[in-house]
XYZ file of C-alpha atoms in Angstrom:
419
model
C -90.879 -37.696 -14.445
C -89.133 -36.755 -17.922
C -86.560 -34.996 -15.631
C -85.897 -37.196 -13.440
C -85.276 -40.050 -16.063
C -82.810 -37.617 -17.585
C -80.903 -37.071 -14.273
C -80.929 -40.860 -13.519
C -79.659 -41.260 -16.799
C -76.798 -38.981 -16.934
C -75.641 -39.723 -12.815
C -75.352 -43.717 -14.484
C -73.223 -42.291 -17.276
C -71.255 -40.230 -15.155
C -70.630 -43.254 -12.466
C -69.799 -45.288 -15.948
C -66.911 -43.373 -16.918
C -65.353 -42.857 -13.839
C -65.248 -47.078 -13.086
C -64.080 -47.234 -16.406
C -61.247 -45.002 -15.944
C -60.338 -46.752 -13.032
C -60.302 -49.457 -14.006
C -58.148 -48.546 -16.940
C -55.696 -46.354 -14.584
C -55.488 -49.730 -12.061
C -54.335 -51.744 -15.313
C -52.078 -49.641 -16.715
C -50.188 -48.406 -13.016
C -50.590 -52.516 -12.073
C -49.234 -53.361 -15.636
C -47.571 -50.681 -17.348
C -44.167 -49.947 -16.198
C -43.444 -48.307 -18.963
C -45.791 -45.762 -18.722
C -45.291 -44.976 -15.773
C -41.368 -44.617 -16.303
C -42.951 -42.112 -19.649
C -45.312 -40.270 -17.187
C -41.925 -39.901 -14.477
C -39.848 -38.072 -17.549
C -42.691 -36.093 -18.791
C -42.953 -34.323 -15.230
C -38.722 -34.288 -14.939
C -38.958 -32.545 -18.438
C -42.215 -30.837 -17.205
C -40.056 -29.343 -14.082
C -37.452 -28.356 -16.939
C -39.634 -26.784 -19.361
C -41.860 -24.779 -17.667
C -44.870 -23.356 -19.397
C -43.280 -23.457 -22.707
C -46.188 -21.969 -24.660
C -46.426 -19.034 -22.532
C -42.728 -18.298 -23.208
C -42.797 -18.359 -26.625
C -42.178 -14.883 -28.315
C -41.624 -13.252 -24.708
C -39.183 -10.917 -24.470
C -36.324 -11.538 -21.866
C -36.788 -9.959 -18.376
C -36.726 -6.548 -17.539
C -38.843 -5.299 -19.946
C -38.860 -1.858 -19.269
C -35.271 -1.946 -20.418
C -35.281 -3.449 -23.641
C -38.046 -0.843 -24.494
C -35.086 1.403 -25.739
C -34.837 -1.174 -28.680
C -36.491 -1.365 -31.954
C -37.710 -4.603 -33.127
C -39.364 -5.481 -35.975
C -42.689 -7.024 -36.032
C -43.198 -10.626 -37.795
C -46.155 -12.424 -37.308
C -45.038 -16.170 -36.901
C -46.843 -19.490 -34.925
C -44.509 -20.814 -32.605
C -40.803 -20.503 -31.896
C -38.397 -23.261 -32.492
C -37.186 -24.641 -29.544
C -35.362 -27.868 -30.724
C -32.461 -26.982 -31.934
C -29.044 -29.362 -32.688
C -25.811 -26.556 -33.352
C -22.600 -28.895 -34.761
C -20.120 -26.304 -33.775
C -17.521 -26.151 -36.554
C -13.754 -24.828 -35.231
C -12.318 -21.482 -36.247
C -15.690 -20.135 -37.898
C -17.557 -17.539 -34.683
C -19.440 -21.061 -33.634
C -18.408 -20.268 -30.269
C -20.668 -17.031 -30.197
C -23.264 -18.568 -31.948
C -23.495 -21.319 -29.376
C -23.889 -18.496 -26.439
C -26.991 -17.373 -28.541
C -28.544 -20.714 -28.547
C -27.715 -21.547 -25.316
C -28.439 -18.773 -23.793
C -32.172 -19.078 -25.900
C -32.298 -22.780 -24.529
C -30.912 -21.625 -20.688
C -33.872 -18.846 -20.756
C -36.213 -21.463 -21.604
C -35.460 -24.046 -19.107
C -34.447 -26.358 -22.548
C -33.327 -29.700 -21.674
C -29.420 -30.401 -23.268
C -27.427 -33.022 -24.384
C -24.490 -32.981 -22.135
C -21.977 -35.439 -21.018
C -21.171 -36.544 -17.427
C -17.309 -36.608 -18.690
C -15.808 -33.671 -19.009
C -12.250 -34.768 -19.227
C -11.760 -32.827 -22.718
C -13.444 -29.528 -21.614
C -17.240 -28.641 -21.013
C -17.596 -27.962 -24.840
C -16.783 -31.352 -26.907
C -18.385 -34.567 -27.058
C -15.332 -36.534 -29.339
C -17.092 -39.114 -31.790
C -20.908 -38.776 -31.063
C -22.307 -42.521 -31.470
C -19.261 -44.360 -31.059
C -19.293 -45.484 -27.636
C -21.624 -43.882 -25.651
C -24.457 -45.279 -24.055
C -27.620 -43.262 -22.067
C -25.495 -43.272 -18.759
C -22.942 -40.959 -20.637
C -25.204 -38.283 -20.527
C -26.999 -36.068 -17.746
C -30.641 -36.817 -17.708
C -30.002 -40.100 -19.450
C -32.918 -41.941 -21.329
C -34.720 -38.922 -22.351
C -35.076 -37.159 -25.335
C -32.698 -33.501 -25.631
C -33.958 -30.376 -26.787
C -30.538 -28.908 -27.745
C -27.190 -29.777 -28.241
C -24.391 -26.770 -28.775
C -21.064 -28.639 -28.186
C -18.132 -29.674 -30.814
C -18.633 -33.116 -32.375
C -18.079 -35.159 -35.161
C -21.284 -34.938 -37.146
C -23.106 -38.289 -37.217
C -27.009 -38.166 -37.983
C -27.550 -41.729 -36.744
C -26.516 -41.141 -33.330
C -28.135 -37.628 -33.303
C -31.956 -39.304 -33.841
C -31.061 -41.178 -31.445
C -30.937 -38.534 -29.020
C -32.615 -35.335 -29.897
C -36.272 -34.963 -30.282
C -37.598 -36.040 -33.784
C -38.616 -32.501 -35.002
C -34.821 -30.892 -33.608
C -33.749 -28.045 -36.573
C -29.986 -28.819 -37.109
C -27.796 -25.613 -37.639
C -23.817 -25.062 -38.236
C -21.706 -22.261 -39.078
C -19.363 -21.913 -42.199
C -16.330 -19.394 -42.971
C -14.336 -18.877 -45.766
C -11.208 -21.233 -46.128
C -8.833 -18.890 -46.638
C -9.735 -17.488 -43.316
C -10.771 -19.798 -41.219
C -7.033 -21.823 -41.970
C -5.129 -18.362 -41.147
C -7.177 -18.356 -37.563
C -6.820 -22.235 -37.132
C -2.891 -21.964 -37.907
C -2.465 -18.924 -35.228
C -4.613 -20.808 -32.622
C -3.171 -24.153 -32.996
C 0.366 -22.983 -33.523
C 0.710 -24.726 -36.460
C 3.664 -22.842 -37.154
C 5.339 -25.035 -34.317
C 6.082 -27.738 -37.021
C 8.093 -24.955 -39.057
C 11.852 -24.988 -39.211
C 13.741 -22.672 -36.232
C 14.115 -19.269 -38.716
C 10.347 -19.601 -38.294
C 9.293 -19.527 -34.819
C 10.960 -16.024 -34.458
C 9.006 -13.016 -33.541
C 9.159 -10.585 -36.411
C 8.278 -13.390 -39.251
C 4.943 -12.774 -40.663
C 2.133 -15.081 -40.334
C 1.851 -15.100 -44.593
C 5.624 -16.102 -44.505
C 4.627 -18.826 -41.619
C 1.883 -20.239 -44.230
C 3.443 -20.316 -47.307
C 6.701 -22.267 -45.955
C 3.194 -24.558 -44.540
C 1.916 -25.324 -47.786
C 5.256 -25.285 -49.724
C 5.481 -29.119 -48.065
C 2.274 -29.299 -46.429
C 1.781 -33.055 -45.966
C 5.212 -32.784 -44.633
C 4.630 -30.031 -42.005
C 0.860 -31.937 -41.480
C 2.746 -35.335 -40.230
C 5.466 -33.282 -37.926
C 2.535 -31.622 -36.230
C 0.966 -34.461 -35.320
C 3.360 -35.786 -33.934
C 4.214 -33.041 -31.759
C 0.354 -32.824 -30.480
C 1.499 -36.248 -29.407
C 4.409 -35.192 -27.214
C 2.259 -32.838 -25.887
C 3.651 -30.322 -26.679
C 0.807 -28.376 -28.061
C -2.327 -27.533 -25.220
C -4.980 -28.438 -27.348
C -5.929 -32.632 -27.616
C -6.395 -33.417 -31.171
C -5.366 -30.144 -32.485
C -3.739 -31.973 -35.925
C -7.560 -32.782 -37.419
C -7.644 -29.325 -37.671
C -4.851 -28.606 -40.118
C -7.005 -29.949 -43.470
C -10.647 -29.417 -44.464
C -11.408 -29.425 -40.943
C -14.996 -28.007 -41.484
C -15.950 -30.946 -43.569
C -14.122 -32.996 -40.951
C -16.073 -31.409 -38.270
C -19.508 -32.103 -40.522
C -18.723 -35.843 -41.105
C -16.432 -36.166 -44.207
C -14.553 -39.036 -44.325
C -10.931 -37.577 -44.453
C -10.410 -41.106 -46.559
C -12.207 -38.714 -49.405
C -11.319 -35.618 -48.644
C -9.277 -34.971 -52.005
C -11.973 -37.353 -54.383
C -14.387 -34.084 -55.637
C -16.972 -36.473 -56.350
C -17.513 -37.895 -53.234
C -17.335 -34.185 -51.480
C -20.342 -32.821 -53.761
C -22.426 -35.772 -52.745
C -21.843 -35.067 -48.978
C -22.187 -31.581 -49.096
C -25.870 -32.442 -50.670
C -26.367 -34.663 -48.211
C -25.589 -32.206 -45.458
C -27.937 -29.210 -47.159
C -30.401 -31.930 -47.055
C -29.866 -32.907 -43.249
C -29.589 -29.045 -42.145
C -32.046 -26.843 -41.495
C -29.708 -23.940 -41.611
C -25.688 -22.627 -42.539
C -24.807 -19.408 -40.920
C -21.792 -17.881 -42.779
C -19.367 -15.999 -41.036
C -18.137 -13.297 -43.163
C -22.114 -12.413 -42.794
C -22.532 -13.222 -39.384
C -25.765 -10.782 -38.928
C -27.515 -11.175 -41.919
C -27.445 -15.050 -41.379
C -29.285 -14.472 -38.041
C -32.083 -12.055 -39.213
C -32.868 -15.114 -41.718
C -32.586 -17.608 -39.252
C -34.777 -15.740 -36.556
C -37.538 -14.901 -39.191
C -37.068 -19.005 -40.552
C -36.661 -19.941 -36.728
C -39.754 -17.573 -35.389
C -37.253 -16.600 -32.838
C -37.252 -12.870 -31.758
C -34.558 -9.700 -32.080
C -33.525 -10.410 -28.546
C -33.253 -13.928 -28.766
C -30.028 -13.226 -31.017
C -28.904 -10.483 -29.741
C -25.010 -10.875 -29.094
C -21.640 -10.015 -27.324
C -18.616 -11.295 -29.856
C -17.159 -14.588 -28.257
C -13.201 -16.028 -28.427
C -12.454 -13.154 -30.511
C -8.707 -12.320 -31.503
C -7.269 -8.906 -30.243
C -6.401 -6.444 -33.458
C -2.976 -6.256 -32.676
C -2.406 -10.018 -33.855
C -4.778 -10.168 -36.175
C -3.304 -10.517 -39.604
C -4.015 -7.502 -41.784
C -3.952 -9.085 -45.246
C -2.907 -11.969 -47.484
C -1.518 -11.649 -50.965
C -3.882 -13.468 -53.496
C -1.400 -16.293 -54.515
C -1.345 -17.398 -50.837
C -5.215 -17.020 -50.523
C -5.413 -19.512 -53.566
C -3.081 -21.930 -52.455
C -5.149 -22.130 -49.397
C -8.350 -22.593 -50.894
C -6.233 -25.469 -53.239
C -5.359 -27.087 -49.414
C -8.990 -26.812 -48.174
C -10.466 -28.088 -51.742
C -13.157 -29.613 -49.936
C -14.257 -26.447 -47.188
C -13.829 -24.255 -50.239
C -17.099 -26.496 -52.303
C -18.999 -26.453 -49.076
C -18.761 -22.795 -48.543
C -19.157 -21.411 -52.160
C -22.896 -24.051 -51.730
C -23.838 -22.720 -48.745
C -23.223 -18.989 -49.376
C -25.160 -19.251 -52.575
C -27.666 -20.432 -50.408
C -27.567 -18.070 -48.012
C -28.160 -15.317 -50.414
C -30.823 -16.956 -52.047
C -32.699 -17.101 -48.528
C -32.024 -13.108 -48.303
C -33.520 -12.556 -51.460
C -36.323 -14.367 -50.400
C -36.885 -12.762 -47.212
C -38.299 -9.469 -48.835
C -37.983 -6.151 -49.109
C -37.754 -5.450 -45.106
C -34.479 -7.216 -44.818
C -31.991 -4.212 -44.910
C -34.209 -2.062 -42.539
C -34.542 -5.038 -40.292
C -30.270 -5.830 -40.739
C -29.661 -1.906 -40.173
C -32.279 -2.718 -36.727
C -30.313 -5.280 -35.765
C -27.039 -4.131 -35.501
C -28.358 -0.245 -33.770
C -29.261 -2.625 -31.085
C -26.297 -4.649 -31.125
C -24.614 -1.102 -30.491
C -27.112 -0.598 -28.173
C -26.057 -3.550 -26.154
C -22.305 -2.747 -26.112
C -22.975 0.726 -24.672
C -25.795 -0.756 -22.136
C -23.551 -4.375 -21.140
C -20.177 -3.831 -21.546
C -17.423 -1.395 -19.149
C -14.111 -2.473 -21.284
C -12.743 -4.623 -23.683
C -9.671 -6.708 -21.946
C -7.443 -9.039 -24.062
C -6.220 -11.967 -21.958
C -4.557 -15.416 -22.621
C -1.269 -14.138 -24.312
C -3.875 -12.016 -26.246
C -5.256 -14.690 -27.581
C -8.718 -13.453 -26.564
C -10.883 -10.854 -26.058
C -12.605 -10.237 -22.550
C -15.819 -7.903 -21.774
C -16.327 -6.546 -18.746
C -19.968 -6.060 -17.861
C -21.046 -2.779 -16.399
C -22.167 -2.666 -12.837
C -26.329 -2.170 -12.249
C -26.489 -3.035 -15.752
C -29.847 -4.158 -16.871
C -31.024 -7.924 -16.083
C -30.412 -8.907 -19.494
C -26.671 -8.014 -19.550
C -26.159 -10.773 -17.605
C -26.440 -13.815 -19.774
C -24.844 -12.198 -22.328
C -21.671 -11.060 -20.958
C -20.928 -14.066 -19.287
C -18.319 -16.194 -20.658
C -19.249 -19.521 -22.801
C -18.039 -21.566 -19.881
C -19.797 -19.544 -17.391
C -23.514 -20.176 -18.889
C -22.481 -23.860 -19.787
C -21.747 -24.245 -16.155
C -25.319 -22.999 -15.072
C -26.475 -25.240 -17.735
C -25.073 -28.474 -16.144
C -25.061 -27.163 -12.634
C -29.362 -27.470 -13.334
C -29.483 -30.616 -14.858
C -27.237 -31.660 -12.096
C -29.441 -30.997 -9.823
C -32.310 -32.063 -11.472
C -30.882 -35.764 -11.772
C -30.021 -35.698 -8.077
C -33.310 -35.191 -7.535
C -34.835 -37.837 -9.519
């Protein structure tokens, strides 16, 4: 009798929850259009995502492959997989945007693209400005990753990004960073006839710059207005263009004051500053801060410049007047290298066997991926070719930046075609 109270008892409980949830389910499907619109982009980002979770810490396919490499072992929780890169001009941001894109492609990650592509596949102008959700593929939802070129603006980013994204950037040194800018931009152009001639040395080319470099600044822009240089808005890059690119105010570019507190701001707002000049041991600390893997930033070298026009050296005079012209890159990259090494310091004692790791199988990769080296665009570029049979994960990484951003957008393409 006992027993069959008990049964009775739980069959009336059980026949008491289900009403109850349906009669919550008819309210909220009769009632709540906004949930339902939340449940629709949940499965969209559902279809996108995949079983996140069981990605996390894979390695990329063919296995059997990638058993030639060494990688080290560090016990972490779970990989970060929001992840906003402002790509900074002239500084390797290119091939660090193939490594997080190529992360985020693997991963079925959704990203913050626009439908107008008008400027290139790789630039959203002023982030925030104008835009609305219909400027975007996927619109209304929250991104996982953005990798393109904009004009830093945190506002418009939480806006768009999901609340726990990591922000990341890169940083070179001035000096640097203006020689590559003023070859790539031909900001020579602006120089007087003796200059545009062959045999005159990209040192002469610079000092004769910033002998009258407001001067030479104004006549460039307005030749980028005539057209008569390919790039749109190549003239913002002729001055502190990293601190441009991260949000400065060029209105305070000169006032020191005002740079310190912005550079504080941004080591505030970013998770993390890879530095150039120390390309690799940036990404060891960011994949042990990041959880990521060895293979996740493993790397082919992007948009780089053929030796034979590479310049070889500048005297130290000319190095100083450029870091005098780039006053306010020079403050943000003396910060953010301190902190950099600080980080590395931090990271232990396994950081130089795990650097020396990193770089055997970056060797490792060449040898496996890559059939020649090819300069191309007026040897403006370098080109690999990828091996035939090469193994499966040659593929994404020998592709060119425009070739993976196009498989990027060609999926969320189709994905908002279909919903």
């Amino acid at each position: 009798m006992n027993r069959f109270c008990l049964r009775r008892s739980t069959l009336i409980g059980i026949v008491m929850i289900v009403f109850l949830l349906v009669l919550s389910s008819t309210k909220v499907w009769r009632n709540g259009l906004f949930w339902r619109n939340k449940i629709d982009s949940i499965r969209m980002l559902m279809s996108l995502s995949g079983s996140r979770r069981e990605q996390n810490h894979k390695q990329i396919k063919n296995q059997e492959h990638l058993d030639q490499f060494q990688f080290p072992n560090h016990p972490c929780n779970e990989a970060v997989e929001n992840v906003v890169l402002i790509k900074t001009h002239k500084t390797g941001s290119t091939t660090l945007a193939h490594i997080v894109n190529r992360f985020g492609y693997s991963r079925k990650l959704l990203f913050l693209l626009p439908k107008d592509v008008r400027y290139g596949r790789s630039f959203i102008w002023e982030l925030g400005s104008t835009q609305g959700a219909r400027d975007f593929l996927l619109p209304s939802l929250r991104y996982n990753m953005f990798t393109l070129h904009t004009t830093y603006n945190r506002k418009a980013m939480d806006t768009l990004m999901v609340p726990d994204a990591k922000y990341i950037t890169s940083v070179r040194d001035p000096v640097e960073q203006f020689e590559s800018a003023f070859v790539y931009y031909k900001f020579f152009l602006a120089l007087p006839e003796r200059f545009q001639e062959a045999n005159i040395q990209t040192a002469a080319k610079i000092e004769e710059w910033l002998r009258l470099s407001q001067f030479y600044t104004a006549r460039y822009e307005r030749i980028v207005k005539n057209g008569d240089v390919k790039t749109p808005n190549s003239e913002l890059y002729c001055h502190n263009s990293q601190m441009r690119d991260l949000g400065l105010d060029m209105k305070n570019q000169e006032v020191k004051e005002t740079v310190l507190k912005h550079i504080s701001t941004l080591e505030q707002q970013f998770n993390f500053f890879v530095i150039t000049e120390y390309f690799d041991e940036s990404l060891i600390v960011l994949m042990r801060e990041f959880c990521w893997n060895m293979e996740d930033i493993l790397y082919i070298p992007e948009n780089q410049r053929p030796d034979q026009i590479r310049t070889t050296s500048l005297p130290e005079h000319l190095r100083q007047a450029i870091r005098e012209w780039n006053s306010a890159d020079q403050l943000l990259y003396e910060q953010v290298n301190r902190t950099l090494w600080r980080k590395i310091a931090d990271y232990g004692d396994g950081f130089q066997s795990d650097l020396e790791m990193f770089r055997q199988n970056l060797k490792m990769v060449l040898k496996n991926c890559v059939k020649e080296k090819q300069d191309k665009l007026d040897f403006s570029r370098v080109k690999y070719v990828m091996k035939k049979n090469s193994p499966e994960y040659c593929k994404l990484m020998t592709v060119t930046k425009n070739q993976l951003m196009e498989k990027i957008r060609k999926r969320q393409e189709l994905t908002e075609s279909v919903a």
